[in-house]
PDB file of C-alpha atoms and ligand atoms in Angstrom:
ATOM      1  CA  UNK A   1       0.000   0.000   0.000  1.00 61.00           C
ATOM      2  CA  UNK A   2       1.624   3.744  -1.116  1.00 69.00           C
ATOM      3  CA  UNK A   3       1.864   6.376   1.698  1.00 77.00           C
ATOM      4  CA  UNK A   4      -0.600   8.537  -0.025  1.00 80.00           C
ATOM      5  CA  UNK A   5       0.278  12.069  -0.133  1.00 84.00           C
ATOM      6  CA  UNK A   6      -2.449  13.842  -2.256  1.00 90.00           C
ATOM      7  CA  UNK A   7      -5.742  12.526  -4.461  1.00 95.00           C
ATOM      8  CA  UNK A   8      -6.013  11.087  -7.390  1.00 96.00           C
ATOM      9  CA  UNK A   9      -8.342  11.778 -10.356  1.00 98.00           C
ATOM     10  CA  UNK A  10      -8.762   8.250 -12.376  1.00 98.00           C
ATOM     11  CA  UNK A  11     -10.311   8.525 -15.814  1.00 98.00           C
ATOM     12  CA  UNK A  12     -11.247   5.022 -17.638  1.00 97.00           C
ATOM     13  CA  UNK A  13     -13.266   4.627 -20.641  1.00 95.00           C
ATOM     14  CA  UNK A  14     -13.272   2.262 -23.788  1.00 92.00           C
ATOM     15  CA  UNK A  15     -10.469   3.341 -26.417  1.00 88.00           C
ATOM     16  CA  UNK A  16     -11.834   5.861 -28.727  1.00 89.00           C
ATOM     17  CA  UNK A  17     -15.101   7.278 -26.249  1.00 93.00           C
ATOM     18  CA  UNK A  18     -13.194  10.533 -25.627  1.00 93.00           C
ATOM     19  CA  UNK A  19     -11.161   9.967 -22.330  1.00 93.00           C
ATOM     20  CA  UNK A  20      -7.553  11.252 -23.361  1.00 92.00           C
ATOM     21  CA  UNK A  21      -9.345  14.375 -25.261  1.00 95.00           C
ATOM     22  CA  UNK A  22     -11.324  15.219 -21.975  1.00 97.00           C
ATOM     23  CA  UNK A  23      -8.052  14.558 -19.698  1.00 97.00           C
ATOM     24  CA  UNK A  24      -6.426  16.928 -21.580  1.00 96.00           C
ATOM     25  CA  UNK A  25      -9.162  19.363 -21.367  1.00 97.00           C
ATOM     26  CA  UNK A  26      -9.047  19.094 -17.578  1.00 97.00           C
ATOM     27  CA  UNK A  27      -4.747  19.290 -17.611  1.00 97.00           C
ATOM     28  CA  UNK A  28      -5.259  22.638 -19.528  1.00 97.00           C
ATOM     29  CA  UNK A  29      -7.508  23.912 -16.922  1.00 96.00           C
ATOM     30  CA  UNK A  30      -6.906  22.709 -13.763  1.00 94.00           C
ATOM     31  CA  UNK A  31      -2.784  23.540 -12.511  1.00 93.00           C
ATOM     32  CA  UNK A  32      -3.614  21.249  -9.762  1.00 94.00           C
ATOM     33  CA  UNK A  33      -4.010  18.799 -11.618  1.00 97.00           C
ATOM     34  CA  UNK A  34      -0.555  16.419 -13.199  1.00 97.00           C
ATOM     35  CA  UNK A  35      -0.932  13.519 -15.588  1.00 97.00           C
ATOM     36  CA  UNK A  36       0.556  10.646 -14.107  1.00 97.00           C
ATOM     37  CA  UNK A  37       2.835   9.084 -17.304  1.00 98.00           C
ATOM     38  CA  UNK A  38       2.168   5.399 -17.618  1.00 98.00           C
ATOM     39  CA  UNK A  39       4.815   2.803 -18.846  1.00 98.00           C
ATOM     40  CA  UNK A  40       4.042   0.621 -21.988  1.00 98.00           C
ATOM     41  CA  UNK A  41       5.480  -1.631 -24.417  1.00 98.00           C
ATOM     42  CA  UNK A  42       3.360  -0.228 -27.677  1.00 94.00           C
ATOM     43  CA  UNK A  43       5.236   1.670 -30.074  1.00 94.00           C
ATOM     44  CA  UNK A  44       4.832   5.135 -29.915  1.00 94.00           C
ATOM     45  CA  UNK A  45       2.046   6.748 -32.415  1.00 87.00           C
ATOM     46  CA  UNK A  46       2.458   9.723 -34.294  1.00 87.00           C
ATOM     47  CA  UNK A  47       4.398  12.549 -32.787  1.00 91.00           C
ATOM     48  CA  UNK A  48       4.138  10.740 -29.522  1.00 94.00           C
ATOM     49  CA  UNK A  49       7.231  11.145 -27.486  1.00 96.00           C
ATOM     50  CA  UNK A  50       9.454   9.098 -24.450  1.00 97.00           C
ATOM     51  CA  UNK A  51       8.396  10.812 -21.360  1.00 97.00           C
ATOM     52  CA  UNK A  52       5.449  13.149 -22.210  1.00 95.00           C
ATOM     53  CA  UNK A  53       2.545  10.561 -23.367  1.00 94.00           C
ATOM     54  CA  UNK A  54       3.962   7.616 -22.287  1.00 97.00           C
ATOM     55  CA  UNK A  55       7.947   5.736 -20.979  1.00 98.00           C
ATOM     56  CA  UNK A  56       8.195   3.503 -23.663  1.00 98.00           C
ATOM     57  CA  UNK A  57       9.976   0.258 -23.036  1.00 98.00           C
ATOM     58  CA  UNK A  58      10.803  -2.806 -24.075  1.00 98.00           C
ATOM     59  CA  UNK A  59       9.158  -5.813 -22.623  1.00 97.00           C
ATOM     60  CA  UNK A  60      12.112  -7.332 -20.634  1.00 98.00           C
ATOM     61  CA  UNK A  61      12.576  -3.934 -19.139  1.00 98.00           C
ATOM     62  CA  UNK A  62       8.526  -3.541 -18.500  1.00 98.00           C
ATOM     63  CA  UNK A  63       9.022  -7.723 -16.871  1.00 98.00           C
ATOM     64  CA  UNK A  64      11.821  -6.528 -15.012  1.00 98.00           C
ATOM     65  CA  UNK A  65      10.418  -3.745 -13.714  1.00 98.00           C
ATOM     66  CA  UNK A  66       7.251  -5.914 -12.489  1.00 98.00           C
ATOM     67  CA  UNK A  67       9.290  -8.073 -10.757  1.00 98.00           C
ATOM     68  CA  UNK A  68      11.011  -5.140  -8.889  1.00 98.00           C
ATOM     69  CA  UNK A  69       7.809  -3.923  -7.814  1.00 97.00           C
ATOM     70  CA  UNK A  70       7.620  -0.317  -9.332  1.00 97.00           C
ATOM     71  CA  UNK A  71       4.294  -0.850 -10.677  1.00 97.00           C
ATOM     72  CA  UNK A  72       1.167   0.329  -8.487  1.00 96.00           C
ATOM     73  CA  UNK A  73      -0.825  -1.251 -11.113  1.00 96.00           C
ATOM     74  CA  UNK A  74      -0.408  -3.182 -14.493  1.00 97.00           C
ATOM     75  CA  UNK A  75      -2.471  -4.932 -16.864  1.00 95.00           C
ATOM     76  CA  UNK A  76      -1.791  -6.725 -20.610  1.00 95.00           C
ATOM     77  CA  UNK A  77      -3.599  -4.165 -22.294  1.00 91.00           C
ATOM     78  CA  UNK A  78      -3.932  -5.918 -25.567  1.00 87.00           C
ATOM     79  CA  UNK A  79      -2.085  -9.464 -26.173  1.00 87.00           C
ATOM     80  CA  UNK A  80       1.677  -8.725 -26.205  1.00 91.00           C
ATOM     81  CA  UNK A  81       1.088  -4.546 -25.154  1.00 93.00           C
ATOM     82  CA  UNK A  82       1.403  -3.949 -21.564  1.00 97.00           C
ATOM     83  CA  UNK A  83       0.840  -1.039 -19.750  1.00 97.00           C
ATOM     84  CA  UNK A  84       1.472   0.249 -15.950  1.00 98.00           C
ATOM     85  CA  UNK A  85       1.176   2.741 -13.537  1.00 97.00           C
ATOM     86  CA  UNK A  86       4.811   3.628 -11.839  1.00 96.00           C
ATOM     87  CA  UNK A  87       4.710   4.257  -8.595  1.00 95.00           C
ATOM     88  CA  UNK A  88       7.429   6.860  -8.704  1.00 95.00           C
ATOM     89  CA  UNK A  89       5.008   9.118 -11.174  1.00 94.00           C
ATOM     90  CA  UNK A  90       2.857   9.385  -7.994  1.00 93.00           C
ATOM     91  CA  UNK A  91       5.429  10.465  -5.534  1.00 92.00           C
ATOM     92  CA  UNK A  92       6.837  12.779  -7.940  1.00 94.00           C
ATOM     93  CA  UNK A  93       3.718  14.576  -9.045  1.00 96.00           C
ATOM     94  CA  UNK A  94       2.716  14.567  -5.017  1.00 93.00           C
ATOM     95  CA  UNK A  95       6.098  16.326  -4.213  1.00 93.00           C
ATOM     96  CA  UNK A  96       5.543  19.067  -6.903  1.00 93.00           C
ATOM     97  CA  UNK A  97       1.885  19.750  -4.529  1.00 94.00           C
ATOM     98  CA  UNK A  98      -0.422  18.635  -7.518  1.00 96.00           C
ATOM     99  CA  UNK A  99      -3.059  15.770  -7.373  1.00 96.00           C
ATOM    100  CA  UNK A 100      -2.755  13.317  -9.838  1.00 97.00           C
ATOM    101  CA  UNK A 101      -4.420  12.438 -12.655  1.00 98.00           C
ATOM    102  CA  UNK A 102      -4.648   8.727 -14.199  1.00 97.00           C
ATOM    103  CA  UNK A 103      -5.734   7.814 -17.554  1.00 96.00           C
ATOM    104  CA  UNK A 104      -5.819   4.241 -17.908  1.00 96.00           C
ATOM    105  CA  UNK A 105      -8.070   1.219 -18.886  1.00 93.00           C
ATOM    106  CA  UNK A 106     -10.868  -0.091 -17.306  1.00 96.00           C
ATOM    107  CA  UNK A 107      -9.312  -2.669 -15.447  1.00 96.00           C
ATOM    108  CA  UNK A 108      -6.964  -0.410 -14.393  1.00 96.00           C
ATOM    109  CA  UNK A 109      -9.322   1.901 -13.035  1.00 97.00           C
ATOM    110  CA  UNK A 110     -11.215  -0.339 -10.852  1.00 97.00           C
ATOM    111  CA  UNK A 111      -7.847  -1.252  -9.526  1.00 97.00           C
ATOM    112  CA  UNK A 112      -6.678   2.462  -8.821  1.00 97.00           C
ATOM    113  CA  UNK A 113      -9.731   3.006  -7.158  1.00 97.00           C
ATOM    114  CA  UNK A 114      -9.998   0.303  -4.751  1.00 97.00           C
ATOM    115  CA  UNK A 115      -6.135   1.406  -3.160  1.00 95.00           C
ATOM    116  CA  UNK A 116      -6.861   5.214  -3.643  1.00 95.00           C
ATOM    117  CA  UNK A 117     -10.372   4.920  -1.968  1.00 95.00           C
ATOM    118  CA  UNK A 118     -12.067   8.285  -0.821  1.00 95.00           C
ATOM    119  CA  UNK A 119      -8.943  10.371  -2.085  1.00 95.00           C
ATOM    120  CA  UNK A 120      -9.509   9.414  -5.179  1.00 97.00           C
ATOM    121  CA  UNK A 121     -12.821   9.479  -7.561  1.00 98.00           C
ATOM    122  CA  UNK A 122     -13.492   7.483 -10.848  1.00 98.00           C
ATOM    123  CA  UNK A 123     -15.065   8.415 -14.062  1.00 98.00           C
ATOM    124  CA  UNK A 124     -16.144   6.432 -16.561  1.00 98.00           C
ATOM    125  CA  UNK A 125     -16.590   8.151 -19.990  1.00 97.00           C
ATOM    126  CA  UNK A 126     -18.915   6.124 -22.069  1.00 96.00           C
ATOM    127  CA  UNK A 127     -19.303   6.777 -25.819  1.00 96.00           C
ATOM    128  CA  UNK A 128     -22.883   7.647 -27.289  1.00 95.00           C
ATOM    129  CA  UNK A 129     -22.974   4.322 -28.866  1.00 94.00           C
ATOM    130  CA  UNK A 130     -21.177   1.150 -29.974  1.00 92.00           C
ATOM    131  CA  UNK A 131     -21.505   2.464 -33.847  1.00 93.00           C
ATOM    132  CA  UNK A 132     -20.173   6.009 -32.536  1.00 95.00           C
ATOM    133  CA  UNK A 133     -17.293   4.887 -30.798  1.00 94.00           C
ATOM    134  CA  UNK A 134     -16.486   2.964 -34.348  1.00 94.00           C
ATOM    135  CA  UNK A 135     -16.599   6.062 -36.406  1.00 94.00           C
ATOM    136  CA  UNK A 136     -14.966   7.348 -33.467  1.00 93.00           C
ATOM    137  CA  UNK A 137     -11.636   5.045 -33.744  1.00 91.00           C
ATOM    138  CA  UNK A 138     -12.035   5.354 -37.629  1.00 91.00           C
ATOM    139  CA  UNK A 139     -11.649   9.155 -37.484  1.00 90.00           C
ATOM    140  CA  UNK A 140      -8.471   9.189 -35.292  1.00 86.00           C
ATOM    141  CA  UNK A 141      -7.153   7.172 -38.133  1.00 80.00           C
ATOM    142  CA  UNK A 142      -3.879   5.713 -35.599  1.00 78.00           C
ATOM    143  CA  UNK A 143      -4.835   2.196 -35.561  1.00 80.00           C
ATOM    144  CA  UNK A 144      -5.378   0.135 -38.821  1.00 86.00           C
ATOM    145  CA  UNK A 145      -8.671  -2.005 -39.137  1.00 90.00           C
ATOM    146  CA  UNK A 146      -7.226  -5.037 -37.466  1.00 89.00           C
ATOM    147  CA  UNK A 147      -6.663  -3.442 -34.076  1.00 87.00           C
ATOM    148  CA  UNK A 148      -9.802  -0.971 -34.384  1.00 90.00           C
ATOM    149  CA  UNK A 149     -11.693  -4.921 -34.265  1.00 91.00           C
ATOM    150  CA  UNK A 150      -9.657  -5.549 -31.712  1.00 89.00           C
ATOM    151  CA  UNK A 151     -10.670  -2.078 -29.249  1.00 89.00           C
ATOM    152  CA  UNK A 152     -14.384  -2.883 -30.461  1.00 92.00           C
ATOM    153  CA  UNK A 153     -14.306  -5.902 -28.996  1.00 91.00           C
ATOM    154  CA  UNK A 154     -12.549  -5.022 -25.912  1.00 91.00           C
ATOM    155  CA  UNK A 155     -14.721  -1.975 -25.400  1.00 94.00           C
ATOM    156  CA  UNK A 156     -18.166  -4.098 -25.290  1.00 93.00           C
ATOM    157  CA  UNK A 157     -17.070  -5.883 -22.411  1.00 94.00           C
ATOM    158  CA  UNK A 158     -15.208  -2.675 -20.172  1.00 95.00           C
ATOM    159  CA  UNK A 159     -19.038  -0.952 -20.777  1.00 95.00           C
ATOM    160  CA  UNK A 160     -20.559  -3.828 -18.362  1.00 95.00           C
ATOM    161  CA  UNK A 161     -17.834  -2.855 -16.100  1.00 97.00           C
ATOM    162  CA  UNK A 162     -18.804   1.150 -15.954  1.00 97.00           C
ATOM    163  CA  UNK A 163     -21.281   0.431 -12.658  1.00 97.00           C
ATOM    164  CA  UNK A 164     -18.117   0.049 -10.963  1.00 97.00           C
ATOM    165  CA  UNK A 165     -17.148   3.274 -11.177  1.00 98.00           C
ATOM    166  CA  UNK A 166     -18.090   6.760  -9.415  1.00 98.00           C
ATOM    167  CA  UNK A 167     -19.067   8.404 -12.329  1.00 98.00           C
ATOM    168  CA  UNK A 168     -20.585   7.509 -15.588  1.00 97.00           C
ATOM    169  CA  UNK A 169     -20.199  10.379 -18.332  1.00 97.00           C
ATOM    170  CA  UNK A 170     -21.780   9.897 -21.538  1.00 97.00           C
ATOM    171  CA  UNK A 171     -19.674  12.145 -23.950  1.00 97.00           C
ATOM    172  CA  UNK A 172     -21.876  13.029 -27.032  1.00 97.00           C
ATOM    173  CA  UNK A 173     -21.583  16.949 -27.255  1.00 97.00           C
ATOM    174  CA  UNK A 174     -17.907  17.068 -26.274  1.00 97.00           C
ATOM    175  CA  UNK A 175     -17.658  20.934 -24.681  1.00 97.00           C
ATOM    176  CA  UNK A 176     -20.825  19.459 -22.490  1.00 98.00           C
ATOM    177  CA  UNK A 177     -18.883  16.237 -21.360  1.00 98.00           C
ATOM    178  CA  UNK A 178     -15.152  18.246 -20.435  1.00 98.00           C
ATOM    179  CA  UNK A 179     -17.733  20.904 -18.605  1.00 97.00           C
ATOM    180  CA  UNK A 180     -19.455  18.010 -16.895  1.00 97.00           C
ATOM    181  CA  UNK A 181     -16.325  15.999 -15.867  1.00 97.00           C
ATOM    182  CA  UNK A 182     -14.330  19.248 -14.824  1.00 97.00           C
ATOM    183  CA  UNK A 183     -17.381  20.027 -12.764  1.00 97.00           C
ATOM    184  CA  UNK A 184     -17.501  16.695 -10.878  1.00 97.00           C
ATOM    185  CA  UNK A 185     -13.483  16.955 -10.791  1.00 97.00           C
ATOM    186  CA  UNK A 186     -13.584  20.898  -9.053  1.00 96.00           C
ATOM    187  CA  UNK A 187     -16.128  19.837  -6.690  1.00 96.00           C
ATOM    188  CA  UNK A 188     -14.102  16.638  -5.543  1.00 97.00           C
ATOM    189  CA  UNK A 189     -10.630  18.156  -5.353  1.00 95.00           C
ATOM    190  CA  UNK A 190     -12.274  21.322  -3.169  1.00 93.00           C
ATOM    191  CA  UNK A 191     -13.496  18.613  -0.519  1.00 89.00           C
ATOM    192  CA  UNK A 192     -11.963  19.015   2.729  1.00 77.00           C
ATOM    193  CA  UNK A 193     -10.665  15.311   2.738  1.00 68.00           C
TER     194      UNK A 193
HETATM  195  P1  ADP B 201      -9.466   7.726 -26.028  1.00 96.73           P
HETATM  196  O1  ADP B 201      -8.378   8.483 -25.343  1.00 96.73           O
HETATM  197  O2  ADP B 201     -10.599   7.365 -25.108  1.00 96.73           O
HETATM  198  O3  ADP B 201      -8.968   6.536 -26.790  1.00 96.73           O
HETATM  199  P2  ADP B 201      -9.633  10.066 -27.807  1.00 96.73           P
HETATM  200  O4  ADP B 201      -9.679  11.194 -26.816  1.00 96.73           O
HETATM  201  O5  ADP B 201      -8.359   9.817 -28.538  1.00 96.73           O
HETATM  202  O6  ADP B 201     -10.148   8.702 -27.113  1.00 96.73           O
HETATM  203  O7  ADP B 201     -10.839  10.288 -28.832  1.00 96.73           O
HETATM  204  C1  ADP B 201     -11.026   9.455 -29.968  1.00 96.73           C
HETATM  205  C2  ADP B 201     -11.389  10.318 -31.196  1.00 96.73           C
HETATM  206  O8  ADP B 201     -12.733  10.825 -31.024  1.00 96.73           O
HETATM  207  C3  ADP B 201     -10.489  11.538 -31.375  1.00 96.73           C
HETATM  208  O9  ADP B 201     -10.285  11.729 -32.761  1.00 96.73           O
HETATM  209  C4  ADP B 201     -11.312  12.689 -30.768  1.00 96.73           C
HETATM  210  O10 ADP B 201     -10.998  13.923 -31.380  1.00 96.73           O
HETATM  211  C5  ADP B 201     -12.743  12.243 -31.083  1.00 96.73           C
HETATM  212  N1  ADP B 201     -13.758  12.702 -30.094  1.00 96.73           N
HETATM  213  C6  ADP B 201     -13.649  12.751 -28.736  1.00 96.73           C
HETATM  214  N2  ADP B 201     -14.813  13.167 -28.179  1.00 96.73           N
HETATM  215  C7  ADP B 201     -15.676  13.397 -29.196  1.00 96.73           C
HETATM  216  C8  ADP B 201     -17.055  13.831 -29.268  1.00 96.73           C
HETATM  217  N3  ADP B 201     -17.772  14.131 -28.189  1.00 96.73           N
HETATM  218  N4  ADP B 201     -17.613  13.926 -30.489  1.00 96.73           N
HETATM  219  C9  ADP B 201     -16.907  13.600 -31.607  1.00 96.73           C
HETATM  220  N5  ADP B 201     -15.616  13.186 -31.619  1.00 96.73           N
HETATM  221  C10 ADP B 201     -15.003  13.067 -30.436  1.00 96.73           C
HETATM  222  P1  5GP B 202      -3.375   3.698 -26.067  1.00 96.73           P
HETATM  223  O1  5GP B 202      -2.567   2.614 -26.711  1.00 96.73           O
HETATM  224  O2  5GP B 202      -4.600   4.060 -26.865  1.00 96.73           O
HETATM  225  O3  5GP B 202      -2.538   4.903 -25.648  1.00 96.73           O
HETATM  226  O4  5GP B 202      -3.920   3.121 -24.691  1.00 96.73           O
HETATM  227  C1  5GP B 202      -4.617   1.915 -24.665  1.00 96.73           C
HETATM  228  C2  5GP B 202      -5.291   1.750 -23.339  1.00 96.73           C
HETATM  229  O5  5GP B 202      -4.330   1.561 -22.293  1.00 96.73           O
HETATM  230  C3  5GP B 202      -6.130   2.962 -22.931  1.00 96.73           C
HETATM  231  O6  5GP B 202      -7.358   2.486 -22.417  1.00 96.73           O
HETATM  232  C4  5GP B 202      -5.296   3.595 -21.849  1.00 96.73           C
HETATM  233  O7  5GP B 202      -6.087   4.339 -20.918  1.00 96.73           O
HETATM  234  C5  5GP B 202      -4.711   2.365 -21.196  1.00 96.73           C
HETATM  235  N1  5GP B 202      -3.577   2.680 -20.314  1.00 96.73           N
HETATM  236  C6  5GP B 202      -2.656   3.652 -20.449  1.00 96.73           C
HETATM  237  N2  5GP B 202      -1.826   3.648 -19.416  1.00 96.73           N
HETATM  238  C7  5GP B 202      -2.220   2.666 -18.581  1.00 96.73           C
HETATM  239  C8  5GP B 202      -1.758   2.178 -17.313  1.00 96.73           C
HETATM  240  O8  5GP B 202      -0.805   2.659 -16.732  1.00 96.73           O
HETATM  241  N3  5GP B 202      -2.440   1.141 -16.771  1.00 96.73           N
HETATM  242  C9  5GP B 202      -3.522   0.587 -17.367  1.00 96.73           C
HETATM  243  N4  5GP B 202      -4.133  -0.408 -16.737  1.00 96.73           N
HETATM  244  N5  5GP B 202      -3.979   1.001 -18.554  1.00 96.73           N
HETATM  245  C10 5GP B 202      -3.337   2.032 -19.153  1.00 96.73           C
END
């Protein structure tokens, strides 16, 4: 169990419903807010780069950092594409005064949630629909049609999995949804506790 030193905001939704467009939303306006910068083994995308979105590593370093403990949380993403939470992210954003924010899966979520309890609060951002998240992952255009199937299918099963969470957001309208979620947010981080 971390010594836990500030709160945690943990955002979870299907790939392609919205959840790193709203987290960056809340980033822009919240400065007490930091984005906590998970470990994987994917490749980066685009003009994704080694310590802003994501460490990238290889999987023997990612397995050898399992076994050393560092991870708070970790799951197998997709086959052969893990991804994990690093405990030191945590500590460091909690020594710079800010509470942290988490963007990770479903799974990951629930997990983050049950050691975070109270100091932390969950959203799940669900898309309009199955056929809108679709278009959705079709639009962003950085995964080709074999690993879209692969999200689609993922993402049916995480939406049974939303009751689990504090918050359900359904983000149609998107300036409605990042209003809606940084209201929730505000109000949580203002709490006493
Ligand atoms: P995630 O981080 O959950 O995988 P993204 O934030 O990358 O999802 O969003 C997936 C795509 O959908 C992006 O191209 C984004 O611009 C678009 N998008 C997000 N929210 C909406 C919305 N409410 N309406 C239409 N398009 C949206
Ligand atoms: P992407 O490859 O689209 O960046 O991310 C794929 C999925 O992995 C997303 O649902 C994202 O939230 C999730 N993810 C990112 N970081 C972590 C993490 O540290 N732990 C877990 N469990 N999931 C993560």
């Amino acid at each position: 169990m971390p010594v836990i030193k500030g709160k945690a905001v943990i955002i979870s939704a299907p790939s392609g419903a919205g959840k790193s467009t709203i987290s960056n939303y809340l980033l822009k306006k919240s400065n007490k807010l930091e984005f906590s910068i998970s470990a994987t083994t994917r490749k980066p995308r685009g003009m994704e780069e080694n310590g802003v979105e994501y460490y990238f590593l290889s999987i023997p370093d990612f397995k050898r950092k399992i076994k050393n403990g560092e991870f708070i949380e970790w799951e197998e993403v997709y086959k052969g594409q893990y991804y994990g939470t690093l405990k030191s992210e945590m500590d460091r954003i909690w020594a710079n005064g800010r509470h942290v924010l988490f963007d990770v899966d479903v799974k990951g979520g629930i997990s983050l949630k049950k050691i975070f309890g109270n100091k932390s609060i969950s959203i799940f951002i669900m898309p309009p629909s199955p056929e809108e998240l679709e278009k959705r992952l079709i639009k962003r255009a950085s995964d080709d049609p074999e690993k879209i199937k692969m999200r689609l299918k993922k993402a049916s099963k995480e939406m049974k999995l939303a009751n689990q969470f504090d918050n359900i957001l359904i983000n149609n309208i998107l300036e409605k949804a990042e209003e809606e979620v940084f209201n929730i947010v505000s109000s949580f981080l203002s709490q006493e506790n």
